[in-house]
GROMACS .gro file of C-alpha atoms in nm:
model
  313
    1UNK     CA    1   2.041  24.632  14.423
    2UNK     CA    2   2.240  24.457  14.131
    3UNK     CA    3   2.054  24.314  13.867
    4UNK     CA    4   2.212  24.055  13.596
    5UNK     CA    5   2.083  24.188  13.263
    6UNK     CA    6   2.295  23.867  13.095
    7UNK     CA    7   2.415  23.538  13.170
    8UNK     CA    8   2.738  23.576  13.350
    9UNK     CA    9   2.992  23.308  13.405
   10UNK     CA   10   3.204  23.328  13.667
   11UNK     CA   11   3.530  23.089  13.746
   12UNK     CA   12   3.547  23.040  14.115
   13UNK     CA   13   3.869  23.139  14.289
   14UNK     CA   14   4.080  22.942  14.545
   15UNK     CA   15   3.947  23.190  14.856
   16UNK     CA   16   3.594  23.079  14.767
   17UNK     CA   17   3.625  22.723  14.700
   18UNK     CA   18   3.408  22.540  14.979
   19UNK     CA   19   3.102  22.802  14.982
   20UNK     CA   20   2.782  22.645  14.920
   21UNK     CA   21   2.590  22.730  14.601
   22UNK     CA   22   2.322  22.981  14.757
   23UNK     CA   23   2.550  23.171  14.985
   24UNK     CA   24   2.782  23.246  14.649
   25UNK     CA   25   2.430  23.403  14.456
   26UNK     CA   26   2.329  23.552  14.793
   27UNK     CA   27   2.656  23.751  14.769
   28UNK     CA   28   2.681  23.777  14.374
   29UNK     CA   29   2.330  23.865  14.349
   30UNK     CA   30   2.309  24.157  14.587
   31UNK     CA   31   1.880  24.217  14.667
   32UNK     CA   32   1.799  23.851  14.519
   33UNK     CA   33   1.595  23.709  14.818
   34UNK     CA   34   1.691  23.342  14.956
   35UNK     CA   35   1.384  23.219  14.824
   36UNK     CA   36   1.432  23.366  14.468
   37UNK     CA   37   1.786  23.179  14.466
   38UNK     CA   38   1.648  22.844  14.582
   39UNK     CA   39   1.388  22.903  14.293
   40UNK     CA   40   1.644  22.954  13.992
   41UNK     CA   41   1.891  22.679  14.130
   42UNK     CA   42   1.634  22.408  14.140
   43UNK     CA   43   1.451  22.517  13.786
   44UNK     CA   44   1.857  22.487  13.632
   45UNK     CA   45   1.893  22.836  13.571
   46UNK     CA   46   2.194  22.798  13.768
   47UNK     CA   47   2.469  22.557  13.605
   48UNK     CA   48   2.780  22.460  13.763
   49UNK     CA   49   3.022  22.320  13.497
   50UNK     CA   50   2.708  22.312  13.259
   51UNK     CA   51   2.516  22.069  13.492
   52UNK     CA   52   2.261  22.138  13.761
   53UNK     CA   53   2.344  22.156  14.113
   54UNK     CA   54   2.163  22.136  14.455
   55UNK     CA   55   2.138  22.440  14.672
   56UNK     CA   56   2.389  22.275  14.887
   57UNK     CA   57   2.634  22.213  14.640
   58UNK     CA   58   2.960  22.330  14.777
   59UNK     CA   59   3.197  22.510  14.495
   60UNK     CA   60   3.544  22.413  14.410
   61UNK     CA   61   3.855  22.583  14.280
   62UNK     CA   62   3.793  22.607  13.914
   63UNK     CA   63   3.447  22.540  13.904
   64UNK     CA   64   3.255  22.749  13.626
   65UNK     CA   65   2.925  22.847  13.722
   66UNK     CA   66   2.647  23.025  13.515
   67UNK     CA   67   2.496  23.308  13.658
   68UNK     CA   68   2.139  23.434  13.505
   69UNK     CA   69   1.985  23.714  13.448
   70UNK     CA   70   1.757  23.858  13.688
   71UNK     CA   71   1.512  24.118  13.708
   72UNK     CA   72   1.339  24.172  14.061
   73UNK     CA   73   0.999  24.335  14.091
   74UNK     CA   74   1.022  24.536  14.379
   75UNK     CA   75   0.814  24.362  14.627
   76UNK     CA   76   1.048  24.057  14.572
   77UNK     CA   77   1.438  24.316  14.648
   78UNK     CA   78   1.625  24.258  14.924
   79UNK     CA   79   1.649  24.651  15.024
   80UNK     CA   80   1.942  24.805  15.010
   81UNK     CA   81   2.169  24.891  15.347
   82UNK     CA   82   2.076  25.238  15.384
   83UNK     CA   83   2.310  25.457  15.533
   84UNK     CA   84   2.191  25.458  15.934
   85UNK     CA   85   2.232  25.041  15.910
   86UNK     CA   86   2.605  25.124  15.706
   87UNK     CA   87   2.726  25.345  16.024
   88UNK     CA   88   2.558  25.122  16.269
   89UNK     CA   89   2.701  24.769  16.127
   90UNK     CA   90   3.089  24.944  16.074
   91UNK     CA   91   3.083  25.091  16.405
   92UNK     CA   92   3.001  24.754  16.587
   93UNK     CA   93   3.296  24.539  16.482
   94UNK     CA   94   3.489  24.478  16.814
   95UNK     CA   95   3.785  24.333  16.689
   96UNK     CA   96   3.860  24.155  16.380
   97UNK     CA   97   4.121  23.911  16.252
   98UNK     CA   98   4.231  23.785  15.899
   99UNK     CA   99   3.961  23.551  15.869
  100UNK     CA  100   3.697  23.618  16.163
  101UNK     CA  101   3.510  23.929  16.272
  102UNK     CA  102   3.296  23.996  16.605
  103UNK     CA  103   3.026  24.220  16.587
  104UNK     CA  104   2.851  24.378  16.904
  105UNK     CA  105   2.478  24.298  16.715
  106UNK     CA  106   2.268  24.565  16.801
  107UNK     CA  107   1.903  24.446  16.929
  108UNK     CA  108   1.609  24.423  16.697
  109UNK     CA  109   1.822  24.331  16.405
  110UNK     CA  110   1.764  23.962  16.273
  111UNK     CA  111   2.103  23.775  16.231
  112UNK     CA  112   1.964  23.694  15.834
  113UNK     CA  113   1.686  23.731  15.627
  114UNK     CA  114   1.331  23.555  15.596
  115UNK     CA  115   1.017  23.489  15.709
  116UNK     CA  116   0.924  23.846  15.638
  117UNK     CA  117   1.248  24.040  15.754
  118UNK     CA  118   1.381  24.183  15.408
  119UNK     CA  119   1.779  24.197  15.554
  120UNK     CA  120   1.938  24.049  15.791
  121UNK     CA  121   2.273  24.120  15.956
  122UNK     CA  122   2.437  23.870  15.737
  123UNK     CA  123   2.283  24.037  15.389
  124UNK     CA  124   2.344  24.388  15.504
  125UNK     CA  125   2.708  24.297  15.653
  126UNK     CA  126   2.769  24.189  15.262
  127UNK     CA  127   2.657  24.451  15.119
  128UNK     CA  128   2.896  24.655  15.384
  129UNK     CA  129   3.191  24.471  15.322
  130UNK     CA  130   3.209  24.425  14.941
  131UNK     CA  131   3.568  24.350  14.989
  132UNK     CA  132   3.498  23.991  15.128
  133UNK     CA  133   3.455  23.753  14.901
  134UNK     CA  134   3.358  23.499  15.191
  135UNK     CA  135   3.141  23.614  15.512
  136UNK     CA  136   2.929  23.372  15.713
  137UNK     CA  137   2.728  23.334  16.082
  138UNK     CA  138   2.944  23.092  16.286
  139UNK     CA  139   2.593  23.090  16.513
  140UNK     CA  140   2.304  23.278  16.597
  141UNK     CA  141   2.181  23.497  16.869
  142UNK     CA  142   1.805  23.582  16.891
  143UNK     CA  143   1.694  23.916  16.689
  144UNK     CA  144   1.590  24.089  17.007
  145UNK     CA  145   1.978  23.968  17.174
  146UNK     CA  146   2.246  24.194  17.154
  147UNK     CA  147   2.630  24.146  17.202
  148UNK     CA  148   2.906  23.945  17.071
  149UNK     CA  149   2.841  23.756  16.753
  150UNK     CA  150   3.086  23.577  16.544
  151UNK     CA  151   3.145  23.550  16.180
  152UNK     CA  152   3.410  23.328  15.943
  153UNK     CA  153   3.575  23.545  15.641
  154UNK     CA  154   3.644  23.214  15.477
  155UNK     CA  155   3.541  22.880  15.432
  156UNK     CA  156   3.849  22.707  15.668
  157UNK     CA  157   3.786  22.950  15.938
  158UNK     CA  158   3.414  22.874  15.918
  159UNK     CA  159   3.485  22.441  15.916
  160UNK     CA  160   3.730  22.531  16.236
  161UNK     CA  161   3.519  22.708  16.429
  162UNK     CA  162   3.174  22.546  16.377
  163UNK     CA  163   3.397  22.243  16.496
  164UNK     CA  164   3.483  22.420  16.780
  165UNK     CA  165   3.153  22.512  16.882
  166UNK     CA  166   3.014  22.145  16.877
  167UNK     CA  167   3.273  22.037  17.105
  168UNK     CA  168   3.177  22.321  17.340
  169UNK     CA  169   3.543  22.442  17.289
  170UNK     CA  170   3.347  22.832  17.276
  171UNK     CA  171   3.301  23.016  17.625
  172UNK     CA  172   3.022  23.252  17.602
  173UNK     CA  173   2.858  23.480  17.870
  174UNK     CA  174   2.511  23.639  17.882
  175UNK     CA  175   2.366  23.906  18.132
  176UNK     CA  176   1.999  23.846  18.184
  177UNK     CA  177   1.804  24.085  18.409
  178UNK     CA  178   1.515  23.839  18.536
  179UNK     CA  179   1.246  23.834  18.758
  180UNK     CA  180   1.229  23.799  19.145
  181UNK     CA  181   1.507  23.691  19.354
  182UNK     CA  182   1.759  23.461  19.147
  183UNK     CA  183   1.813  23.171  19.479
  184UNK     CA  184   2.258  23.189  19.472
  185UNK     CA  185   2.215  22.792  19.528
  186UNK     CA  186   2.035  22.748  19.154
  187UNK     CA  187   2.374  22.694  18.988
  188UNK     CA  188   2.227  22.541  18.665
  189UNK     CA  189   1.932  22.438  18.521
  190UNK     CA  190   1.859  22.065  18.290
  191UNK     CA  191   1.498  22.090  18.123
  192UNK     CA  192   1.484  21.910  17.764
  193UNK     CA  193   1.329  22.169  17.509
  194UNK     CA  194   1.097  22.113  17.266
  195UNK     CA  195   1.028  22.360  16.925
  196UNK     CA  196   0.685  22.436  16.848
  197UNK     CA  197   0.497  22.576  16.611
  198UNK     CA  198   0.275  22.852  16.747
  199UNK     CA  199   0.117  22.976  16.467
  200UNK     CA  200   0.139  23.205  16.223
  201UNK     CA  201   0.514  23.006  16.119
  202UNK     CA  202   0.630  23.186  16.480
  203UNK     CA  203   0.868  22.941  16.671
  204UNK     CA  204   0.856  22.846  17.041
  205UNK     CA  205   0.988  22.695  17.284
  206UNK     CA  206   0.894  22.420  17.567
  207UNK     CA  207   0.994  22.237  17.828
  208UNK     CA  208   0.905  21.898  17.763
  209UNK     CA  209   1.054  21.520  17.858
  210UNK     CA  210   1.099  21.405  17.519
  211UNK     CA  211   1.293  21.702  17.417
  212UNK     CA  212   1.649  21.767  17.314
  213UNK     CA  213   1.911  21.775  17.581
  214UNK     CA  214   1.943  22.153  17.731
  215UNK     CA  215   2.190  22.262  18.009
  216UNK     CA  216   2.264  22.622  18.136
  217UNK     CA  217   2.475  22.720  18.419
  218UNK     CA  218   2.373  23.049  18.608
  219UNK     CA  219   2.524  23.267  18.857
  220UNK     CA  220   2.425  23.538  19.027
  221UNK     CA  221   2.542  23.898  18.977
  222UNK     CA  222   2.389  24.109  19.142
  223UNK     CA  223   2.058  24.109  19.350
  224UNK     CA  224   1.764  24.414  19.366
  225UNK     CA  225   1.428  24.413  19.579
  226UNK     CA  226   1.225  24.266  19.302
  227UNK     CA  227   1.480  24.170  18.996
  228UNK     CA  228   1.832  23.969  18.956
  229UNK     CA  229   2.110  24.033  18.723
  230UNK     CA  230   2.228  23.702  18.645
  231UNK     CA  231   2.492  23.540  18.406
  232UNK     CA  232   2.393  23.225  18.201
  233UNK     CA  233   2.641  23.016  18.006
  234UNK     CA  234   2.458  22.797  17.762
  235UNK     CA  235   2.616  22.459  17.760
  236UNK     CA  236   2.413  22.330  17.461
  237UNK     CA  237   2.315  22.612  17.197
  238UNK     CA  238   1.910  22.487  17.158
  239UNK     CA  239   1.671  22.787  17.038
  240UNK     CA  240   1.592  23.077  17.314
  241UNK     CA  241   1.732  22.814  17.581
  242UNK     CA  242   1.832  23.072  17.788
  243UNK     CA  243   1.473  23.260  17.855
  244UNK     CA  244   1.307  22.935  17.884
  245UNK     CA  245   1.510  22.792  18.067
  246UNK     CA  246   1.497  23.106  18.321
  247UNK     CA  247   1.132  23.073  18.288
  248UNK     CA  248   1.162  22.767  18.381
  249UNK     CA  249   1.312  22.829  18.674
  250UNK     CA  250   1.005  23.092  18.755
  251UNK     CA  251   1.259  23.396  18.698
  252UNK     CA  252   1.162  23.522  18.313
  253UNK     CA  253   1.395  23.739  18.147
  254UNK     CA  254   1.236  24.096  18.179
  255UNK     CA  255   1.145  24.261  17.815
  256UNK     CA  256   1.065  23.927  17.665
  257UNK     CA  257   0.753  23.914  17.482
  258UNK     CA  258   0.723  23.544  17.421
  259UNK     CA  259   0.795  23.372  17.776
  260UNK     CA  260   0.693  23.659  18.015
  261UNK     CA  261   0.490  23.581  18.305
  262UNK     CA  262   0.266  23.852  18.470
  263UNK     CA  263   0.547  23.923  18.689
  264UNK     CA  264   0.790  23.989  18.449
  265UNK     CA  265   0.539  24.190  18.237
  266UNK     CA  266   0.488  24.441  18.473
  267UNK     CA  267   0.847  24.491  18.619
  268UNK     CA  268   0.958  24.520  18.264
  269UNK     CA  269   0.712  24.818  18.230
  270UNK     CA  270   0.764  24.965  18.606
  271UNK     CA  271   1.174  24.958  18.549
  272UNK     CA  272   1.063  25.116  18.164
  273UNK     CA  273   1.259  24.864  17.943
  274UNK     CA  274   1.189  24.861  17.601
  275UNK     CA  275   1.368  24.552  17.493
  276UNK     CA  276   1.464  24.229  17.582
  277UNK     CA  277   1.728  24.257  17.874
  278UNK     CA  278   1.969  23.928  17.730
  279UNK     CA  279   2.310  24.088  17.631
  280UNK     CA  280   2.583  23.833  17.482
  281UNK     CA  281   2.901  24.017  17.699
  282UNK     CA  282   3.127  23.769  17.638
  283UNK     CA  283   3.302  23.521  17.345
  284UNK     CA  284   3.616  23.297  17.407
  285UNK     CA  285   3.711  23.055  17.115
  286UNK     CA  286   4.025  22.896  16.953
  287UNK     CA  287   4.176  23.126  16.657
  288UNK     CA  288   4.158  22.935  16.358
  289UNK     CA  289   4.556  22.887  16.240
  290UNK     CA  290   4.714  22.871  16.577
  291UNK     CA  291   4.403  22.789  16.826
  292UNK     CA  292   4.510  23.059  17.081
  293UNK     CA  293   4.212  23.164  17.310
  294UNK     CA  294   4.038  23.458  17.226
  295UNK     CA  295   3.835  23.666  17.450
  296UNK     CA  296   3.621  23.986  17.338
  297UNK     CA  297   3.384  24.150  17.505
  298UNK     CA  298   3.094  24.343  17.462
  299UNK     CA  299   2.997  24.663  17.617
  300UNK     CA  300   2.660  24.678  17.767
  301UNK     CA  301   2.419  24.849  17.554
  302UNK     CA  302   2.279  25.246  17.738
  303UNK     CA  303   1.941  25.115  17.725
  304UNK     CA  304   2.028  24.858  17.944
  305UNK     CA  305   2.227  25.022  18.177
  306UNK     CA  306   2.018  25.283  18.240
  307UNK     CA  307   1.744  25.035  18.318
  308UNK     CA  308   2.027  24.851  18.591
  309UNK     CA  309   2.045  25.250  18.720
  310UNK     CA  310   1.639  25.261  18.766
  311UNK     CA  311   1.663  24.925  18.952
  312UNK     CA  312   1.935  25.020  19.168
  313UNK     CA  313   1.729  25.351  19.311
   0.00000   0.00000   0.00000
């Protein structure tokens, strides 16, 4: 953890011009949580040419900004990357370029901090790769999701790509193992989704008429006595579309602990699957620069393939 014992000021360099306020402390300020930052940014403690800034405030070339001193108490530290999450995060980069990375996200790792999780991907991957001056999430997948997961090593790559993804100019594949027989003719499915709050500040989802526009195609991939391996291809990116939207369909995604029906509960325990079975295998998108088409894929995690193995006997 890095504490500031005096006011720093730092000149910001031509690689991390664009880079919003927060993100720049987030990475300067190694264990500061998110909340801490919002905290000395809107109090002033944080100057940006000697004048206060939002936490939105996106730096420029040249711009001087004053860094405070801060001393955590230890309930407040973002915890340090211990070594297990180090070997884990460096061995799951599946390819890289000179300004994006893939990762193959392990399950049960939140893709950033808050709402109780100390570190995220995002903070630990920072504290990893000290040589970036730039990292960000160009989206999410769920914590309990696994597989392909981009990120932007600089601020152009990051503008490129994020416009890329709203004009659905990303391909990207899931394997879902789901519940019951997966009917070949249900191609896709349409249901408007709703977020909820369910209590305790957890999020849900619904299907409801006055939500947001939602479309998934589905295929099938291969069929067992009482389960389906299917592939889904999210054609909007709403939150956990895909295992509602399954649900929906009256096939839940096996392992899930917020949509699972009675069905799903118990074939999840009878097939001994200790996770959600959603695996992100796939991730086409335009190369920032030169907009060829990239495809990586990940491998399916053993957990999950052995559980394919159980269903198969």
């Amino acid at each position: 953890m890095s504490e500031g014992r005096e006011v720093q000021w730092v000149e910001i360099a031509p690689e991390q011009a664009g880079q919003r306020i927060d993100n720049f402390l987030m990475t300067r300020l190694k264990g500061a949580p998110r909340a801490l930052i919002y905290r000395i940014v809107r109090k002033g403690e944080v100057r940006v040419n000697k004048k206060r800034v939002k936490v939105d405030y996106r730096l420029q070339s040249g711009d001087l900004v004053r860094v405070p001193p801060l001393r955590l108490a230890p309930k407040e530290a973002v915890k340090e990357v211990s070594d297990n999450l180090r070997d884990l995060l460096v061995g799951s980069v599946i390819m890289e370029g000179p300004d994006w990375m893939v990762m193959n996200k392990p399950s049960g790792l939140a893709v950033h901090g808050g709402s109780g999780v100390k570190i995220g991907l995002i903070e630990a991957l920072r504290q990893v790769r000290d040589d970036l001056t730039f990292l960000e999430l160009v989206h999410r997948l769920d914590r309990d999701t696994s597989g392909c997961l981009l990120l932007a090593k600089s601020r152009d790559a990051l503008v490129t790509l994020n416009e890329s993804l709203k004009k659905h100019g990303m391909d990207k594949r899931y394997l879902a193992l789901v519940a019951g027989r997966w009917p070949a003719r249900k191609t896709y499915e349409s249901a408007r989704l709703d977020r909820f709050d369910a209590g305790n500040g957890e999020r849900r989802v619904r299907v409801d008429p006055n939500g947001k526009v939602s479309r998934t195609h589905f295929s099938v991939v291969e069929t067992f006595e009482k389960v389906t391996l299917i592939e889904a291809e999210p054609v909007t990116g709403r939150t956990h579309q895909i295992r509602v939207h399954a649900a929906h369909a009256g096939h839940a995604l096996l392992g899930d602990d917020k949509y699972a029906t009675r069905e799903s509960a118990v074939l999840t325990k009878q097939l001994g699957l200790g996770r959600l079975f959603l695996h992100a295998r796939s991730l086409t998108f335009p190369e920032p620069g030169n907009g060829r088409p990239v495809t990586v894929k990940a491998p399916l995690p053993e957990a999950l393939e052995e559980t394919l193995k159980r269903a198969r006997q």
